[in-house]
Each structure stands twice: as C-alpha cells, then as structure tokens.
CSV table of C-alpha atoms in Angstrom, one decimal:
chain,number,residue,atom,x,y,z
A,151,MET,CA,38.9,-54.3,194.9
A,152,LYS,CA,40.9,-54.9,198.0
A,153,ILE,CA,37.8,-55.8,199.9
A,154,LEU,CA,36.9,-58.4,197.3
A,155,LYS,CA,40.4,-59.8,197.6
A,156,TYR,CA,40.1,-60.1,201.4
A,157,ILE,CA,36.7,-61.8,201.0
A,158,ILE,CA,38.4,-64.3,198.6
A,159,PHE,CA,41.3,-64.7,201.0
A,160,LEU,CA,38.9,-65.5,203.9
A,161,SER,CA,36.9,-67.9,201.8
A,162,ILE,CA,40.0,-69.9,200.8
A,163,PHE,CA,41.4,-69.7,204.3
A,164,CYS,CA,38.2,-71.1,205.8
A,165,GLY,CA,38.0,-73.6,203.0
A,166,ILE,CA,41.4,-75.0,203.9
A,167,PHE,CA,40.4,-75.5,207.5
A,168,PHE,CA,37.0,-77.0,206.7
A,169,CYS,CA,38.7,-79.4,204.5
A,170,ARG,CA,41.1,-80.1,207.3
A,171,TRP,CA,44.2,-80.1,205.2
A,172,ARG,CA,47.3,-81.0,207.1
A,173,ILE,CA,49.2,-77.9,206.5
A,174,SER,CA,50.5,-75.3,208.9
A,175,PHE,CA,48.7,-72.1,209.8
A,176,LYS,CA,51.4,-70.0,208.2
A,177,THR,CA,51.3,-72.0,205.0
A,178,ALA,CA,47.5,-71.7,204.9
A,179,ILE,CA,47.7,-68.0,205.2
A,180,THR,CA,50.3,-67.6,202.6
A,181,PHE,CA,48.5,-70.0,200.3
A,182,SER,CA,45.2,-68.1,200.7
A,183,ALA,CA,46.8,-64.7,200.3
A,184,ILE,CA,48.6,-65.6,197.1
A,185,ALA,CA,45.4,-67.2,195.7
A,186,ALA,CA,43.4,-64.0,196.6
A,187,GLY,CA,46.1,-61.9,195.0
A,188,LEU,CA,47.1,-60.1,198.2
A,189,ILE,CA,50.7,-61.2,197.9
A,190,PRO,CA,52.4,-60.7,194.7
A,191,VAL,CA,54.7,-63.5,193.5
A,192,ASN,CA,58.3,-62.5,193.8
A,193,SER,CA,59.6,-62.7,190.3
A,194,GLU,CA,63.3,-62.4,191.5
A,195,LEU,CA,63.0,-65.9,192.9
A,196,LEU,CA,62.1,-67.1,189.5
A,197,GLY,CA,65.4,-66.1,187.9
A,198,ASN,CA,64.3,-63.9,185.1
A,199,ASN,CA,64.6,-60.1,185.1
A,200,ASN,CA,61.4,-59.1,183.4
A,201,GLN,CA,59.1,-62.1,183.3
A,202,PHE,CA,58.6,-65.5,184.6
A,203,TYR,CA,57.1,-68.6,183.2
A,204,GLN,CA,55.1,-71.3,184.7
A,205,GLU,CA,55.0,-74.7,183.3
A,206,ARG,CA,51.6,-76.2,182.9
A,207,LEU,CA,51.0,-79.9,182.8
A,208,LEU,CA,48.0,-80.4,180.7
A,209,SER,CA,47.5,-84.0,181.5
A,210,ASP,CA,46.8,-83.2,185.1
A,211,GLN,CA,44.6,-80.3,184.4
A,212,GLU,CA,40.9,-79.7,184.4
A,213,PHE,CA,39.6,-78.7,181.0
A,214,ASN,CA,37.0,-76.1,180.1
A,215,LEU,CA,35.1,-76.8,177.0
A,216,PHE,CA,33.6,-74.2,174.8
A,217,GLU,CA,32.8,-73.7,171.2
A,218,ASP,CA,35.1,-71.8,168.9
A,219,SER,CA,33.7,-71.5,165.4
A,220,ASP,CA,33.5,-75.1,164.1
A,221,GLN,CA,35.9,-76.6,166.5
A,222,ARG,CA,35.4,-77.7,170.0
A,223,VAL,CA,38.2,-76.0,171.8
A,224,ILE,CA,39.4,-76.8,175.3
A,225,PHE,CA,41.9,-74.8,177.3
A,226,ALA,CA,43.7,-76.1,180.3
A,227,LYS,CA,43.0,-74.5,183.6
A,228,ASN,CA,45.1,-74.8,186.7
A,229,SER,CA,43.2,-76.7,189.3
A,230,GLY,CA,45.6,-79.0,191.2
A,231,GLU,CA,46.1,-77.9,194.7
A,232,ALA,CA,49.8,-78.8,194.7
A,233,GLU,CA,50.6,-77.4,191.3
A,234,ALA,CA,48.6,-74.3,191.3
A,235,PHE,CA,50.8,-72.1,193.4
A,236,PRO,CA,54.4,-73.2,193.6
A,237,VAL,CA,55.6,-71.6,190.4
A,238,THR,CA,58.2,-73.6,188.6
A,239,PRO,CA,60.9,-71.4,187.2
A,240,ILE,CA,62.2,-72.5,183.8
A,241,ASN,CA,65.7,-71.1,184.4
A,242,LYS,CA,66.7,-73.9,186.8
A,243,SER,CA,70.4,-74.3,187.0
A,244,GLY,CA,71.6,-76.8,184.5
A,245,GLN,CA,68.6,-76.4,182.3
A,246,ASN,CA,68.4,-74.4,179.2
A,247,ARG,CA,64.7,-74.7,178.5
A,248,ASN,CA,64.0,-71.3,177.3
A,249,GLY,CA,66.7,-70.9,174.8
A,250,LEU,CA,66.1,-71.7,171.2
A,251,PHE,CA,62.5,-72.5,171.7
A,252,GLY,CA,62.1,-68.8,171.4
A,253,THR,CA,60.0,-68.4,174.6
A,254,GLY,CA,62.6,-67.5,177.1
A,255,ASN,CA,63.3,-64.2,175.7
A,256,GLU,CA,60.6,-61.8,174.6
A,257,LYS,CA,62.7,-60.2,171.9
A,258,GLY,CA,64.1,-63.5,170.8
A,259,ASN,CA,67.6,-62.2,170.9
A,260,PRO,CA,69.8,-65.3,170.7
A,261,ASP,CA,72.8,-63.3,172.2
A,262,ASP,CA,70.9,-63.1,175.5
A,263,ASP,CA,70.3,-66.7,175.5
A,264,PRO,CA,72.6,-68.9,177.7
A,265,SER,CA,72.0,-71.9,175.6
A,266,ASN,CA,73.6,-70.1,172.7
A,267,SER,CA,76.9,-69.5,174.3
A,268,ASN,CA,79.0,-72.6,174.7
A,269,THR,CA,76.6,-75.3,173.5
A,270,PRO,CA,74.6,-73.5,170.9
A,271,PHE,CA,72.4,-76.4,170.0
A,272,SER,CA,72.1,-78.3,173.2
A,273,ASP,CA,68.3,-78.0,173.2
A,274,PHE,CA,68.1,-79.5,169.8
A,275,LYS,CA,70.2,-82.5,170.8
A,276,GLU,CA,68.4,-83.2,174.0
A,277,ASN,CA,64.9,-82.2,173.0
A,278,ARG,CA,64.4,-82.4,169.3
A,279,ALA,CA,60.8,-82.3,168.2
A,280,GLU,CA,60.8,-85.8,166.9
A,281,SER,CA,62.7,-87.5,169.7
A,282,LYS,CA,60.9,-90.2,171.6
A,283,ASN,CA,61.3,-88.3,174.8
A,284,TYR,CA,60.6,-85.0,173.3
A,285,GLU,CA,58.9,-82.4,175.5
A,286,HIS,CA,57.7,-79.0,174.6
A,287,GLN,CA,57.7,-76.4,177.3
A,288,ILE,CA,54.4,-74.8,177.8
A,289,TYR,CA,54.5,-71.6,179.6
A,290,ARG,CA,52.2,-69.2,181.4
A,291,LYS,CA,53.8,-65.9,181.0
A,292,MET,CA,53.4,-62.9,183.4
A,293,SER,CA,55.4,-59.7,183.4
A,294,ASP,CA,56.7,-58.1,186.6
A,295,LYS,CA,54.3,-55.2,186.1
A,296,ASP,CA,51.4,-57.6,185.8
A,297,ALA,CA,52.4,-59.5,188.9
A,298,ASN,CA,52.4,-56.3,191.0
A,299,SER,CA,49.4,-54.9,189.4
A,300,GLU,CA,46.4,-53.9,191.4
A,301,THR,CA,44.0,-54.8,188.6
A,302,ASP,CA,42.2,-58.1,188.2
A,303,ASP,CA,44.0,-58.8,184.9
A,304,GLU,CA,47.3,-59.5,186.6
A,305,SER,CA,47.6,-63.0,185.4
A,306,GLU,CA,47.8,-62.5,181.8
A,307,CYS,CA,48.1,-66.0,180.5
A,308,SER,CA,49.6,-67.0,177.2
A,309,ILE,CA,46.7,-69.5,176.7
A,310,ASP,CA,47.2,-69.6,173.0
A,311,GLU,CA,50.4,-71.7,173.4
A,312,VAL,CA,48.3,-74.9,173.2
A,313,LYS,CA,45.1,-75.3,171.3
A,314,THR,CA,43.2,-78.4,172.1
A,315,VAL,CA,40.5,-79.8,169.9
A,316,VAL,CA,38.5,-83.0,169.8
A,317,ALA,CA,39.2,-85.4,166.9
A,318,ASN,CA,36.6,-87.5,165.2
A,319,ASP,CA,37.1,-90.4,167.6
A,320,GLY,CA,36.5,-88.2,170.6
A,321,THR,CA,40.1,-88.0,171.6
A,322,PHE,CA,42.1,-84.8,172.1
A,323,ILE,CA,44.7,-83.2,169.9
A,324,HIS,CA,46.9,-80.8,171.7
A,325,ALA,CA,48.6,-78.6,169.2
A,326,GLU,CA,51.4,-76.5,170.6
A,327,LYS,CA,52.2,-73.3,168.8
A,328,SER,CA,56.0,-74.0,169.2
A,329,GLN,CA,55.6,-77.3,167.4
A,330,VAL,CA,53.7,-75.7,164.5
A,331,ARG,CA,56.4,-73.1,164.3
A,332,ASP,CA,59.1,-75.8,164.2
A,333,LYS,CA,57.2,-77.4,161.4
A,334,GLY,CA,57.2,-74.1,159.6
A,335,LEU,CA,58.2,-75.6,156.2
A,336,HIS,CA,54.8,-77.3,156.1
A,337,ILE,CA,52.9,-74.1,156.7
A,338,SER,CA,52.7,-73.4,153.0
A,339,ASP,CA,50.8,-76.7,152.7
A,340,PHE,CA,48.1,-75.2,154.8
A,341,LEU,CA,48.1,-71.5,154.0
A,342,ASP,CA,47.9,-69.9,150.6
A,343,ALA,CA,50.6,-67.6,149.2
A,344,GLU,CA,48.3,-64.6,149.6
A,345,THR,CA,48.1,-65.2,153.4
A,346,LEU,CA,51.9,-65.6,153.6
A,347,ASP,CA,52.8,-62.8,151.3
A,348,GLY,CA,55.1,-60.4,153.0
A,349,LYS,CA,54.8,-62.1,156.4
A,350,PHE,CA,56.7,-65.4,156.1
A,351,ASP,CA,59.3,-66.1,153.5
A,352,VAL,CA,59.2,-69.8,153.1
A,353,ILE,CA,61.8,-69.8,150.3
A,354,GLU,CA,64.3,-68.1,152.7
A,355,ALA,CA,63.6,-70.9,155.3
A,356,GLU,CA,64.0,-73.6,152.7
A,357,LYS,CA,67.5,-72.4,151.8
A,358,LEU,CA,68.8,-73.0,155.3
A,359,LYS,CA,70.2,-76.1,156.8
A,360,TYR,CA,68.1,-77.8,159.4
A,361,LEU,CA,69.5,-76.2,162.6
A,362,ASP,CA,69.7,-72.8,161.0
A,363,ARG,CA,66.2,-73.2,159.7
A,364,LEU,CA,64.9,-74.1,163.2
A,365,LYS,CA,66.6,-71.0,164.5
A,366,TYR,CA,65.1,-68.9,161.7
A,367,LEU,CA,61.6,-70.4,162.3
A,368,ARG,CA,61.8,-69.7,166.0
A,369,ASP,CA,62.3,-66.0,165.5
A,370,GLU,CA,59.0,-64.2,165.5
A,371,ASN,CA,60.5,-61.6,163.2
A,372,ASN,CA,60.8,-64.3,160.5
A,373,LEU,CA,57.7,-66.2,161.3
A,374,PRO,CA,55.1,-64.1,163.0
A,375,ASP,CA,52.8,-65.6,165.7
A,376,GLU,CA,49.8,-64.6,163.6
A,377,ILE,CA,50.9,-66.9,160.8
A,378,VAL,CA,51.6,-69.8,163.2
A,379,ILE,CA,48.2,-69.5,164.8
A,380,THR,CA,46.4,-69.3,161.5
A,381,ALA,CA,48.4,-72.3,160.3
A,382,ARG,CA,47.6,-74.2,163.4
A,383,ASP,CA,43.9,-73.5,162.9
A,384,LYS,CA,44.1,-74.8,159.4
A,385,ILE,CA,46.0,-77.9,160.5
A,386,LEU,CA,43.4,-78.6,163.1
A,387,ASP,CA,40.6,-78.0,160.6
A,388,PHE,CA,42.1,-80.8,158.5
A,389,MET,CA,42.7,-83.1,161.5
A,390,THR,CA,39.1,-82.7,162.7
A,391,ALA,CA,37.4,-82.8,159.3
A,392,ASP,CA,34.6,-85.2,159.0
A,393,ASP,CA,36.3,-87.2,156.3
A,394,THR,CA,39.7,-87.4,158.0
A,395,LYS,CA,40.5,-90.9,159.0
A,396,LEU,CA,42.4,-91.8,162.2
A,397,VAL,CA,44.6,-94.8,161.9
A,398,PRO,CA,46.9,-96.2,164.6
A,399,GLY,CA,50.5,-95.7,163.4
A,400,TYR,CA,54.1,-94.9,164.3
A,401,LEU,CA,56.7,-92.2,163.9
A,402,GLY,CA,60.4,-92.7,163.5
A,403,TYR,CA,62.7,-95.7,163.9
A,404,SER,CA,61.9,-96.0,167.6
A,405,LYS,CA,58.2,-96.4,166.6
A,406,ILE,CA,56.7,-93.6,168.6
A,407,GLU,CA,53.1,-94.8,168.9
A,408,GLY,CA,50.3,-92.5,167.8
A,409,THR,CA,47.6,-91.8,165.3
A,410,VAL,CA,48.1,-91.0,161.6
A,411,PHE,CA,45.4,-88.6,160.3
A,412,ILE,CA,44.7,-89.1,156.7
A,413,ASN,CA,42.4,-87.1,154.4
A,414,LEU,CA,42.2,-88.3,150.8
A,415,ARG,CA,40.2,-85.3,149.7
A,416,LEU,CA,42.7,-82.8,150.9
A,417,ASN,CA,45.7,-85.1,150.4
A,418,LYS,CA,46.9,-84.3,153.9
A,419,VAL,CA,48.6,-86.5,156.5
A,420,GLY,CA,49.3,-85.6,160.1
A,421,PHE,CA,50.6,-87.4,163.2
A,422,ARG,CA,49.7,-87.1,166.9
A,423,ASP,CA,51.5,-89.1,169.5
A,424,ASN,CA,49.9,-91.2,172.2
A,425,ASN,CA,52.1,-89.7,174.8
A,426,GLY,CA,49.9,-86.7,175.7
A,427,TYR,CA,48.0,-86.7,172.4
A,428,ARG,CA,50.3,-84.0,171.0
A,429,PHE,CA,50.4,-82.9,167.5
A,430,ARG,CA,53.7,-83.7,165.9
A,431,THR,CA,53.5,-83.0,162.2
A,432,ALA,CA,51.2,-82.5,159.3
A,433,MET,CA,51.9,-82.1,155.6
A,434,THR,CA,50.6,-82.6,152.1
A,435,MET,CA,51.1,-86.1,150.7
A,436,GLY,CA,50.1,-87.4,147.3
A,437,ASP,CA,48.3,-90.7,146.8
A,438,ASP,CA,51.6,-92.4,146.1
A,439,LYS,CA,53.0,-91.4,149.5
A,440,ILE,CA,49.8,-92.3,151.3
A,441,LEU,CA,49.8,-95.6,149.5
A,442,LYS,CA,53.3,-96.3,150.7
A,443,LEU,CA,52.2,-95.4,154.2
A,444,ALA,CA,49.4,-97.9,154.0
A,445,LYS,CA,51.8,-100.6,152.8
A,446,THR,CA,54.1,-100.0,155.7
A,447,ASP,CA,51.5,-100.2,158.5
A,448,PHE,CA,51.2,-96.4,158.7
A,449,HIS,CA,54.8,-95.9,159.9
A,450,LEU,CA,55.9,-92.4,159.2
A,451,PHE,CA,59.7,-91.8,158.6
A,452,PRO,CA,60.7,-95.4,159.7
A,453,ASP,CA,64.4,-94.6,159.3
A,454,ALA,CA,64.4,-91.4,161.3
A,455,GLY,CA,66.4,-91.8,164.5
A,456,LYS,CA,68.0,-95.0,163.3
A,457,PRO,CA,71.3,-95.6,165.2
A,458,LYS,CA,74.2,-94.7,163.1
A,459,ASN,CA,76.9,-97.3,162.5
B,1148,MET,CA,54.0,-101.5,127.3
B,1149,LYS,CA,51.2,-99.3,128.7
B,1150,ILE,CA,48.8,-99.5,131.6
B,1151,THR,CA,45.3,-98.2,131.2
B,1152,PHE,CA,42.7,-97.8,134.0
B,1153,ASP,CA,39.6,-99.7,134.8
B,1154,ILE,CA,37.3,-96.8,135.3
B,1155,ASP,CA,34.3,-98.9,136.5
B,1156,ARG,CA,36.4,-100.5,139.2
B,1157,TYR,CA,37.8,-97.1,140.2
B,1158,ASN,CA,34.3,-95.7,140.5
B,1159,GLU,CA,33.2,-98.7,142.5
B,1160,LEU,CA,36.1,-98.2,145.0
B,1161,LEU,CA,35.4,-94.5,145.2
B,1162,GLU,CA,31.7,-95.1,145.9
B,1163,LYS,CA,32.6,-97.8,148.5
B,1164,GLU,CA,34.9,-95.4,150.3
B,1165,LYS,CA,32.3,-92.6,150.1
B,1166,ARG,CA,29.6,-94.9,151.5
B,1167,LEU,CA,31.9,-96.1,154.3
B,1168,SER,CA,32.9,-92.5,155.1
B,1169,GLN,CA,29.3,-91.6,155.7
B,1170,GLU,CA,29.2,-94.4,158.3
B,1171,ASN,CA,32.3,-93.0,159.9
B,1172,ASN,CA,34.3,-95.9,158.4
B,1173,SER,CA,36.8,-96.3,155.6
B,1174,LEU,CA,38.3,-98.9,153.3
B,1175,ILE,CA,41.4,-98.4,155.5
B,1176,PHE,CA,39.7,-100.4,158.2
B,1177,GLU,CA,37.3,-102.5,156.1
B,1178,ASN,CA,39.5,-103.7,153.3
B,1179,LYS,CA,43.1,-102.5,153.3
B,1180,ASP,CA,43.8,-104.2,149.9
B,1181,GLU,CA,41.0,-102.2,148.3
B,1182,PHE,CA,42.2,-99.0,150.0
B,1183,ILE,CA,45.7,-99.7,148.5
B,1184,GLU,CA,44.0,-100.4,145.1
B,1185,LEU,CA,42.1,-97.2,145.3
B,1186,LEU,CA,45.2,-95.2,146.0
B,1187,SER,CA,47.2,-96.9,143.2
B,1188,TYR,CA,45.2,-95.1,140.6
B,1189,GLY,CA,46.5,-91.7,141.7
B,1190,ALA,CA,49.9,-93.1,142.3
B,1191,ARG,CA,50.2,-94.5,138.8
B,1192,VAL,CA,49.0,-91.3,137.2
B,1193,LYS,CA,51.6,-89.4,139.2
B,1194,ASP,CA,54.3,-91.9,138.1
B,1195,GLN,CA,53.5,-91.0,134.5
B,1196,ILE,CA,53.5,-87.3,135.1
B,1197,SER,CA,56.9,-87.5,136.8
B,1198,TYR,CA,58.3,-89.7,134.1
B,1199,GLU,CA,57.2,-87.2,131.4
B,1200,ARG,CA,59.4,-84.6,133.1
B,1201,ASN,CA,62.3,-86.9,133.9
B,1202,GLN,CA,64.7,-84.4,132.3
B,1203,ASP,CA,63.7,-81.8,134.9
B,1204,TYR,CA,64.4,-84.3,137.7
B,1205,TYR,CA,67.6,-85.3,136.1
B,1206,SER,CA,68.8,-81.7,135.7
B,1207,LEU,CA,68.0,-80.9,139.3
B,1208,ILE,CA,69.8,-84.0,140.6
B,1209,SER,CA,72.8,-83.2,138.4
B,1210,GLN,CA,72.9,-79.7,139.8
B,1211,TYR,CA,73.1,-81.1,143.3
B,1212,ILE,CA,75.8,-83.7,142.3
B,1213,ASP,CA,77.8,-80.9,140.7
B,1214,LYS,CA,77.4,-78.8,143.8
B,1215,VAL,CA,75.6,-76.1,141.9
B,1216,VAL,CA,72.8,-76.1,144.4
B,1217,THR,CA,73.0,-76.8,148.1
B,1218,ALA,CA,71.4,-79.7,149.8
B,1219,PRO,CA,68.6,-77.7,151.4
B,1220,ILE,CA,67.7,-76.1,148.1
B,1221,PHE,CA,67.8,-79.4,146.3
B,1222,GLN,CA,65.6,-81.0,148.9
B,1223,SER,CA,63.0,-78.3,148.8
B,1224,GLU,CA,63.0,-78.1,145.0
B,1225,PHE,CA,62.8,-81.8,144.6
B,1226,LEU,CA,59.8,-82.1,147.0
B,1227,LYS,CA,58.2,-79.1,145.3
B,1228,MET,CA,58.4,-80.9,142.0
B,1229,GLU,CA,56.9,-84.0,143.5
B,1230,LYS,CA,54.0,-82.0,145.0
B,1231,GLU,CA,53.4,-80.4,141.6
B,1232,ASP,CA,53.2,-83.8,140.0
B,1233,ALA,CA,50.8,-85.1,142.7
B,1234,LYS,CA,48.6,-82.0,142.2
B,1235,ALA,CA,48.5,-82.6,138.5
B,1236,ALA,CA,47.7,-86.3,139.1
B,1237,LYS,CA,44.8,-85.3,141.4
B,1238,ILE,CA,43.2,-83.2,138.7
B,1239,ILE,CA,43.3,-86.3,136.4
B,1240,THR,CA,41.9,-88.8,138.9
B,1241,ASP,CA,39.1,-86.3,139.8
B,1242,ASP,CA,38.0,-86.3,136.2
B,1243,PHE,CA,36.9,-89.7,134.9
B,1244,LYS,CA,37.0,-88.6,131.3
B,1245,GLN,CA,40.7,-87.7,131.6
B,1246,LEU,CA,41.5,-90.8,133.6
B,1247,ALA,CA,39.8,-93.0,131.0
B,1248,ARG,CA,42.1,-91.6,128.3
B,1249,PHE,CA,45.2,-91.7,130.5
B,1250,SER,CA,47.8,-94.4,130.1
B,1251,VAL,CA,50.9,-95.2,132.0
B,1252,ASP,CA,54.2,-96.4,130.6
B,1253,LEU,CA,55.7,-99.3,132.5
B,1254,LYS,CA,59.0,-97.3,132.3
B,1255,ALA,CA,57.2,-94.6,134.3
B,1256,VAL,CA,56.7,-97.0,137.2
B,1257,GLU,CA,60.4,-97.9,137.1
B,1258,PHE,CA,61.5,-94.3,137.0
B,1259,SER,CA,59.2,-93.5,139.8
B,1260,SER,CA,60.6,-96.2,142.1
B,1261,LEU,CA,64.0,-94.6,141.5
B,1262,ILE,CA,63.0,-91.1,142.4
B,1263,GLU,CA,60.9,-92.4,145.4
B,1264,GLY,CA,64.2,-93.2,147.1
B,1265,ILE,CA,65.4,-89.6,146.7
B,1266,SER,CA,62.1,-88.3,147.8
B,1267,GLU,CA,62.3,-90.3,151.0
B,1268,VAL,CA,65.8,-89.1,152.0
B,1269,CYS,CA,64.7,-85.5,151.1
B,1270,MET,CA,61.7,-85.7,153.4
B,1271,VAL,CA,63.7,-87.2,156.3
B,1272,ALA,CA,66.4,-84.5,155.8
B,1273,CYS,CA,63.8,-81.7,155.9
B,1274,GLU,CA,61.8,-83.1,158.8
B,1275,PHE,CA,64.6,-84.3,161.1
B,1276,GLY,CA,68.0,-82.8,160.3
B,1277,PRO,CA,71.4,-84.5,160.6
B,1278,GLU,CA,71.2,-86.0,164.1
B,1279,GLU,CA,68.0,-88.0,163.9
B,1280,GLY,CA,67.5,-87.9,160.2
B,1281,ILE,CA,70.3,-88.2,157.8
B,1282,SER,CA,73.8,-86.8,157.8
B,1283,ASP,CA,75.0,-84.6,154.9
B,1284,GLN,CA,77.5,-87.2,153.8
B,1285,LYS,CA,75.0,-90.0,153.9
B,1286,PHE,CA,72.5,-87.9,152.0
B,1287,ARG,CA,75.0,-87.1,149.3
B,1288,LYS,CA,76.0,-90.7,149.0
B,1289,SER,CA,72.4,-91.8,148.7
B,1290,ILE,CA,71.7,-89.2,146.0
B,1291,GLU,CA,74.9,-90.1,144.1
B,1292,LYS,CA,73.9,-93.8,144.1
B,1293,THR,CA,70.4,-93.2,142.8
B,1294,PHE,CA,71.8,-90.7,140.3
B,1295,LEU,CA,73.9,-93.4,138.7
B,1296,GLN,CA,70.8,-95.7,138.5
B,1297,ILE,CA,68.8,-92.9,136.9
B,1298,GLN,CA,71.6,-92.3,134.4
B,1299,ASN,CA,71.6,-96.0,133.5
B,1300,PHE,CA,67.9,-96.1,133.3
B,1301,LEU,CA,67.7,-93.1,131.0
B,1302,ASN,CA,70.6,-94.3,128.8
B,1303,GLU,CA,68.8,-97.6,128.3
B,1304,GLU,CA,65.8,-95.8,126.8
C-alpha cells in the first residue's frame, strides 16, 4: 500500500511540474504528499477534538452522474486545485456554524455546543432556513482515527448530506439532509404512519414552539437520519415525477426567486431556490391552496420576513 | 343559494390538462385562467366540507382563544383539519358521480374565506417561527379578530 502511495505521490509531483504551476518546491511536495495520503492532515489545527469537517462548495464542483433506482443522482466530488486540500475548519473563531445544526457534535449534546451558552439561538437568527441569505453548511466528516489510518478508506465522506437529482426541466435539485430535517413537520406528508411508527413522534414535535421544535428536530435521537433520508427520497420522487410542473415563483416577503414544484395528482407543492438550486420546502396542499398560489403568481408565504413595524 | 358543478366542463379541463401533461406542458403555462378554473372545483368542494364541520373549527378556535390549547397545538390541529377536508374533497372530485350530486352552499364560500386567514397565519407560524414569520402576540391578535368574524357569521345563520 505504501508503494502505491509513493507512486501516486510521484505522479502528482511530476504532474505539478509538467503543468508548470507557479508554486514552490516545498509546497509541491507537501501538496503531493497529502494528496497521496502520505501525510495525515493534522486534526488539531482544525479545532475539534475528535473530528473535523470540510465545507464543500457544490457550485464549484465536478459532478459524477450515476443511476440510483429511478432517479438520476449526482454527488459532488472535490476537484478544484485550490479547494481540494486546504481544509476549512468550521470552528473558526467568531463562528458558530456547527451548533444547532446538529452536525458539529456527533452525539448532538447541546451542552457541548458553544452556540448554546450565551446566545442560544444565534444560528437561528443569522442563518434561518428561510432567510434570503440562508446557507446550510455541508460537511465532509472524518474522524481522527480515519485520518491517521493506513487503509484506503481513510476519507470516509458523509456524502449523504446532499442528494442531487435532475428535475423535469433538466436543472438540478440539491436536497440537503439538514434542510429536510428542519422541515420535519412536513415529513408526515411524505411518509406513512407505519414508516414513522416508533421512530419519529410528529405529535411531540408539533407541540413545541418553533425554536424548541427546531432543536428537537435537529436531535437524531428524536428524528433519526434513516427517516430523514427516506423522507428526502420521497420528496425528491415527487419533485422529479413526470407529472410535476415546475413554475417560476417566489418565497417570502423578500421574494426569494426560485421554482415552485406542483403536482396536482399528489397535491404536493415544493420550492427550490435559484441560488444554488437548493431544496427549501415541500408539503401537501389542497386544490384551494394551490389555487391561491396560482392567483398570487406562485408566491409562497408572501408575508414571511416582512419587516415588523 | 347553492352552487352545482358543470361536470362536462370539469371533464374537458381535466382532459386538456392530461393531454398537455403528455406533451410536458400544463394549463398553468397554456391558459392560467383555465388552470384556476380547474382547481376551483376541488376548492369549492373543500369549502363545503369545511363548512359542514364549522362547529369543529369554532370549537378549536375557542379553545385557543380561551387558552385551553397552546399556539403550536392549535396550529397543527387546525392545519390537520384542513388537510382532512382537502383529502375528503379529493375523493369527491376524483369521482364524477359524487361530484355531479355535490352542491356548495354560498355560505360555505364565505366561511371558507374566514378560515383561510387563520390557515395562512398557522402555516407561516409553523414554517417560519416568530422572527421571520409571525410573533405570538400578532398571531393571537389575528386569530381573535377572525374569531369575532366567525362568531358573527355563525350567529347570522
């Protein structure tokens, strides 16, 4: 295995010089060695005791297409020279990105979460799911053990965070698991009671106030990943169904531009924004609600985010 | 005063939508007025179904006004009732025989417009929370206002 790594190292190293990149000899060696897996990435630098997370910018990535059941699924793959190796820690000072999104802490213990101490809901205020500038964090997760491992499986990616499918019009829908989780109240619109039985207590979630509910939904003990993934599949089934219509529309008072997905057979409506083609929400709507949507130029929740007087 | 449905016209619109759908098109793009007309059948049926259980709606709203149920429970229960009505309406619009026999009271349309306001604020509250959606105070005020209108409406009957 080591020999193979040295061969990869030499190939990358030679490649750098054949391409005449303007980088120093030392940088080229380091770059090649990391790429070949000869140098483990130092997780201490990344500010987390047991694991680190690497942000992935899907819009700059190269996509691999392959078939997954009925859906065309694409997963992002790191390819950018600049982005591929400098690992961006999510625990930058002054940022609380990992907190209540439930991804910064494997056990999801809010007590260990810095964003829960003085400003418990700072994430919500600055990065609420429906905000115009809303950004979900998408992470590649590796454990220390994995990073130092001698095996080829050392980069265990959490590639299931984003599922990308192709809509009827050929455009992408990037559905983040965390977004589906946040929209947990709509999960029962897509999964039957039998599937949810004993795994996710929707009624318990419904009893809670919005912020408590978000916290509840972001805890894997309350809403298991398995349910979120199944719900996401069902949502994407609806969004990519042959008879689902894609209509240009808006979300919220600030008129976030996007596409409204309407299926009259299923009585389902969804929204994907134009800023990264990200899935935002999906739910059951009766004909009366879809009718109203059509009458208002497909503007979902037009009063949401309206400045308060 | 009752509204009955033109089944032939409904069938024509359905067929049109089906044909357009096969061509990867829809009435949404071809003729929005007809798309709205098509949806109005289901919407009117739902109006009648909701109206027929107006006491259930009234009771739930009263419980919230009297602080017997909390805002989140009220919101989810209200939206659940609406979904049940929409589901029942779908069964009727999917069956021409039932739809042909169905009639809608004009009062039902009026009642429906009242509860539509409640439905909207409930959806916003569930989807967005107090910061971007609606504050607890504003939510309560909105429900109280509509509750008075519903009371007047039901008293006039």
